[in-house]
Amino acid sequence: MPTGHATGGTGPARSRERFLQGEPVEAGVRTSILSSWQRSRSLGLSPDQADLPFRDDFDRDARIVRAAVPVLDRLQARFAGSRMNISVADASGTVLLRRFGEASLARSLPAFQRVPGFVFAERVAGTNGIGLALAERQLIRVHGAEHFAERSQRSACRALPVRDPLSGRIEGVLCFGYPSSTEDPELAITIRKAAQAIERRLLRQSSARERALLRAYLDTGAATSAGLHHTVGVDELALELHPRDRAVLTEKAAELISRGQRAAAVVSLFDGRRVTLVSRPMRSGSGVEGVAIEAVLPGPAPREPLAVPTQVDVPPGSSGRLAVVTAVPPPRFVPAAAAPGRLPVATLSRNLPDVAHGPFGTVGRVDAADDHPDAPSRTRGLVMVGEPRVGMYALAARRRLELLSEASARIGTTLDVRRTAQELAETAVPRLADFVTIDLPEAVLRGEESADPRTDLHRTVVHGIRDDLPFSPVGKQVDFGPTTPQIRCLTSGQAVLEPDLKAAAGWLAQDPEHTERLLTEVHSLIAVPLVARGVILGIASFYRAQDPAPFGDDDRSLGLELASRAALSIDNARRYTRERTMVLTLQRSLLPHDLPDPDAVEIAHRYLPAESDVGGDWYDVIPLSGTRIGLFVGDVVGHGMLSAATMGQLRTAARSFAELDFPPDEVLTHLDNLVGRLDREEPAAGAGVIGATCLYAVYDPTSQQCTMARAGHPPPALVRPDGTVSFPDLPAGPPLGLGGLPFESAEIHLPEGSRLLLYTDGLIEDRHRDVDVVLDQLRGALAHPEQTPEQTCQTVLETVAPAHPCDDIALLVARTHALDPRRIAAWDLPADPARVSEVRAAALRQLADWGLDETAFAAELMLSELVTNAIRHGAGPIRVRLLHGRTLICEVSDASNTAPHLRRAASTDEGGRGLFLVAQLAQSWGTRYLPEGKVIWAECGLDAA
């Protein structure tokens, strides 16, 4: 068989080369080999990898080592002088023992492979004998180019798992390695018989009672089971059975053993097949009484043996040699104490020939006990052998462990206190109890610790097999008397068992009328305190109704274990609730409480925190000069307290930059510098990287123009008055904090009645939804021009927002208004002081037309000072504008970029008092810069005199 990189060969070598090159593999490669190649490639293994992992912490005195050493010594003597190497590995693929037919073979190996400890598991070594035998759980052969690694191309091997005859668990792997040129099919017989010898030695390490019961079954079965022609051992089905099927079969078998009598049960498998389990009572020669469970499948008996027989040694003084092959291993949750009562599956089949010849000499029995010519030729399926009392304990222990295992998976799936308590009740009913009530203090539900839980208990959960029992309803405060089991369990910190509620004086005295009605249904109670990390969280009460047997000590222990696990989850949820409440309080305190109600827009907003944590989403509305309005929405990266605090800093800074009348792109530039500075300062405290996205829009109702810029934020949604929805293509801009990259603004005309929706990415981004689909949903939700902003917010949250948001959502909806042109007056004039009086006169006439005679004096004085300053210190042309809205705004613009400064004039100064007068007369005043020039504005109330 060719080795190395095949260029034109055929067979496995060519197929392997094609596989490694990513080409389709032609027919001819065995399924197990191809599957192993695929697994090796998915693990990222390289065929050129030379080294293997080495462990020095393996158990040098393991059971498999003690059982295998004599067998390997005999095999080494049998194959002396040949190029055979024999290995035994444990169930993880670590080689524990190695023998060589020629001593020189060891010298040809790397040094670390000459001693035990190197690992041949498939996950690290690729396709090889030991690894594939563990993966396939059966006898396998790997030849030449079927190996995944280049180093093994000239070798062949056969490997067989070695099982514990009583537990059915794979204890290790026996592997024969040899040159591929000396392949001999008869080696399969030798390796099987050698594995059988190791399994017999493992069986000797089991107890005498276990061996006695197994021997009794086989002795009687050979004589009395002649009619079972269509039976099969479950071992042969184990690899193809669904895990649930294996669990059901073994549990039903244990249940039949616990009954201790003849019985039969039909078990339906996951794929629709039906298996009949038959129990047979028996008694060993030494007086051990037990039950054997056999599996019977319909259909013809197999033509070939289902498994190779394994000899079971019998105690001294007994006669006969027995053949048994183990099968389904017991579930891992069966307690060790119950193992003696749960003997595993056994399957009988024909013996193979005793002696064969091959290139290594005579291949046959490993020892004298291997040959048994009188072995039965028919097959029988043994599932389990055990003693009834031990079976009862094993069955009960398994069910308890199954319940605890299920509780670990079902309780604590959320960080919600009420839901966690509900999960405890749902897990316990009906496996442990028929009804469960859980009472928690109100403080715990809020995420706090209760000062005195005995006086602050509220019914949180009522769950049972029916809903008509007169338990106190959910939400009602529950007052337990000092002698009730519930208060006693809180006082002692231990579970309190009341096996007979009719005799429980403390429970009966609590509420005679109420308890009398309950006694017609329930008869037994376990009250368990919910305590975690020293904190009392509440009480769980388990009631039994249908099962006539009262609760016992084992049930109390189980209830306490369930409650302890649930209490830890409830405490985690409580702590999370407290932390989330704190962060959410901080987050909401940093968001604007009362947004302004400007003339320019009609505003609606929403903030929806994430279910799992609170982030840094924010929004803001900022009135600007000239009746303009600034709209902000942003999102700080991350969640938790740091994000909320960073959001507060960012929002405050954004408002400050906006009120300085910077254009949107400059505001984002200043915010970018701020975030970069915060990011440089925070890592010193271990806070990690800080980043944010933001969108800023400025709408001017006098021109109906909206200027927007964004920093890595989703674009807004624009709804025009006719219902057309679009997403303006704004320059994206980098997220805040990257630094050094410019931001760009875009200007869009918004007709009166348009709606602008600003949102954070939590609305549209979700790992379970496609963004394009969500945007289509958003477009459909917005295509209703008749909706108000409040209705728009509600519709978007109901139809577009995810049901369980994993990120915060901030919404800001603005419906635009236009300032009536009749409320705008403007004059253009040259830089001539003589024209000031003309402007004052025109302004007074306009104010009289607007009915603002009371405001005329203040407006005339402010306008006179502003125009005079523009003429003296600015550059023409000069433009004067009056805006009549809720206030009167006077604007004077010129072509100069020189900014005026307010100062206190000395008594000897001839000037410098103009801006001081403006500041005294106006509610506010300031400077707004234009691409060319500036605007000085002053705003005064309409009642100014």
Coordinates of N, CA, C and O in Angstrom, one line a residue, residues 461-517:
V461 N -45.4 31.4 45.1 CA -45.7 30.3 44.2 C -46.6 29.3 44.8 O -46.5 29.0 46.0
V462 N -47.6 28.9 44.1 CA -48.5 27.8 44.4 C -48.6 26.9 43.2 O -49.0 27.3 42.1
H463 N -48.1 25.7 43.3 CA -48.0 24.8 42.1 C -48.3 23.4 42.6 O -47.9 22.9 43.7
G464 N -49.1 22.7 41.8 CA -49.4 21.3 42.1 C -50.1 20.5 41.0 O -50.2 21.1 39.9
I465 N -50.5 19.3 41.3 CA -51.2 18.5 40.2 C -52.6 19.0 39.9 O -53.1 18.6 38.9
R466 N -53.1 19.8 40.8 CA -54.4 20.5 40.5 C -54.4 21.9 41.0 O -53.5 22.3 41.7
D467 N -55.4 22.7 40.6 CA -55.5 24.1 41.0 C -56.6 24.4 41.9 O -56.8 25.6 42.2
D468 N -57.3 23.4 42.5 CA -58.4 23.7 43.2 C -58.3 23.6 44.7 O -59.2 23.5 45.5
L469 N -57.0 23.5 45.2 CA -56.8 23.3 46.7 C -56.8 24.7 47.3 O -56.3 25.7 46.7
P470 N -57.3 24.8 48.6 CA -57.4 26.1 49.2 C -56.1 26.6 49.8 O -56.1 27.0 51.0
F471 N -55.0 26.7 49.1 CA -53.8 27.3 49.6 C -54.0 28.8 49.5 O -54.8 29.3 48.7
S472 N -53.3 29.5 50.3 CA -53.3 31.0 50.2 C -52.9 31.4 48.8 O -51.9 30.9 48.3
P473 N -53.5 32.4 48.2 CA -53.2 32.7 46.8 C -51.9 33.5 46.7 O -51.4 34.0 47.7
V474 N -51.4 33.5 45.5 CA -50.1 34.2 45.2 C -50.3 35.7 45.5 O -51.3 36.3 45.1
G475 N -49.4 36.3 46.2 CA -49.4 37.7 46.5 C -49.9 38.0 47.8 O -49.7 39.2 48.3
K476 N -50.6 37.1 48.5 CA -51.1 37.4 49.8 C -50.0 37.2 50.9 O -49.1 36.3 50.8
Q477 N -50.0 38.1 51.9 CA -49.1 38.0 53.0 C -49.5 36.8 53.9 O -50.6 36.6 54.2
V478 N -48.5 36.0 54.2 CA -48.7 34.7 55.0 C -48.1 34.9 56.4 O -46.9 35.2 56.5
D479 N -49.0 34.7 57.4 CA -48.5 34.8 58.8 C -48.6 33.4 59.4 O -49.6 32.9 59.7
F480 N -47.4 32.8 59.6 CA -47.3 31.5 60.3 C -47.2 31.7 61.8 O -46.4 32.6 62.2
G481 N -47.8 30.8 62.5 CA -47.7 30.8 63.9 C -46.4 30.3 64.4 O -45.7 29.6 63.7
P482 N -46.0 30.6 65.6 CA -44.7 30.2 66.1 C -44.5 28.7 66.2 O -43.3 28.2 66.3
T483 N -45.6 27.9 66.2 CA -45.4 26.4 66.4 C -45.6 25.7 65.0 O -45.6 24.5 65.0
T484 N -45.8 26.4 64.0 CA -46.0 25.8 62.7 C -44.7 25.2 62.2 O -43.6 25.7 62.5
P485 N -44.7 24.2 61.3 CA -43.5 23.6 60.8 C -42.7 24.7 60.0 O -41.4 24.6 60.0
Q486 N -43.4 25.6 59.3 CA -42.6 26.6 58.6 C -41.8 27.5 59.4 O -40.6 27.7 59.1
I487 N -42.3 28.0 60.5 CA -41.5 28.8 61.4 C -40.5 28.0 62.1 O -39.3 28.5 62.4
R488 N -40.8 26.8 62.5 CA -39.8 25.9 63.1 C -38.6 25.6 62.2 O -37.4 25.6 62.7
C489 N -38.9 25.5 60.9 CA -37.7 25.3 60.0 C -36.9 26.5 59.8 O -35.7 26.4 59.7
L490 N -37.5 27.7 59.9 CA -36.7 28.9 59.8 C -35.9 29.1 61.1 O -34.8 29.6 61.0
T491 N -36.5 28.7 62.2 CA -35.7 28.9 63.5 C -34.5 27.9 63.6 O -33.4 28.3 64.0
S492 N -34.8 26.7 63.2 CA -33.7 25.7 63.3 C -32.7 25.7 62.1 O -31.6 25.2 62.2
G493 N -33.2 26.2 61.0 CA -32.4 26.1 59.7 C -32.4 24.7 59.1 O -31.6 24.5 58.2
Q494 N -33.2 23.8 59.6 CA -33.3 22.5 59.1 C -34.7 22.2 58.5 O -35.7 22.8 58.9
A495 N -34.8 21.2 57.7 CA -36.1 20.8 57.1 C -36.9 20.1 58.2 O -36.3 19.3 59.0
V496 N -38.2 20.4 58.3 CA -39.1 19.8 59.3 C -40.0 18.9 58.6 O -40.7 19.3 57.6
L497 N -40.1 17.7 59.0 CA -40.9 16.6 58.4 C -42.1 16.4 59.3 O -42.0 16.1 60.5
E498 N -43.3 16.5 58.7 CA -44.6 16.1 59.4 C -45.2 15.0 58.6 O -45.9 15.2 57.6
P499 N -44.9 13.7 58.9 CA -45.4 12.6 58.1 C -46.9 12.5 58.2 O -47.5 12.0 57.2
D500 N -47.5 12.9 59.3 CA -49.0 12.8 59.4 C -49.5 14.2 59.8 O -49.4 14.6 61.0
L501 N -50.1 14.9 58.9 CA -50.6 16.3 59.2 C -51.8 16.3 60.2 O -52.0 17.3 60.9
K502 N -52.5 15.2 60.2 CA -53.6 15.1 61.2 C -53.1 15.1 62.6 O -53.9 15.4 63.5
A503 N -51.9 14.8 62.8 CA -51.3 14.8 64.2 C -50.4 15.9 64.4 O -49.8 16.0 65.5
A504 N -50.3 16.8 63.4 CA -49.4 18.0 63.6 C -50.1 19.1 64.3 O -50.8 19.9 63.6
A505 N -49.9 19.2 65.6 CA -50.7 20.2 66.3 C -50.4 21.6 65.9 O -51.3 22.4 65.8
G506 N -49.1 21.9 65.7 CA -48.8 23.3 65.4 C -49.4 23.7 64.0 O -49.8 24.8 63.9
W507 N -49.4 22.8 63.1 CA -49.9 23.1 61.8 C -51.4 23.2 61.9 O -52.0 24.1 61.2
L508 N -52.1 22.4 62.6 CA -53.5 22.4 62.7 C -54.0 23.7 63.5 O -55.0 24.3 63.1
A509 N -53.2 24.2 64.4 CA -53.6 25.3 65.2 C -53.5 26.6 64.5 O -54.1 27.6 64.9
Q510 N -52.7 26.6 63.4 CA -52.5 27.9 62.7 C -53.8 28.5 62.2 O -54.1 29.6 62.3
D511 N -54.6 27.7 61.5 CA -55.8 28.1 60.8 C -56.7 26.9 60.7 O -56.8 26.2 59.7
P512 N -57.5 26.6 61.8 CA -58.3 25.4 61.9 C -59.2 25.2 60.7 O -59.3 24.1 60.1
E513 N -59.9 26.3 60.2 CA -60.8 26.1 59.1 C -60.1 25.8 57.8 O -60.5 25.0 57.0
H514 N -59.0 26.5 57.6 CA -58.2 26.4 56.4 C -57.6 25.0 56.4 O -57.6 24.3 55.3
T515 N -56.9 24.6 57.4 CA -56.2 23.3 57.5 C -57.2 22.2 57.4 O -56.8 21.1 56.8
E516 N -58.4 22.3 57.9 CA -59.4 21.2 57.8 C -59.7 20.9 56.4 O -59.9 19.8 56.0
R517 N -59.9 22.0 55.6 CA -60.1 21.7 54.2 C -59.0 21.1 53.5 O -59.1 20.2 52.6

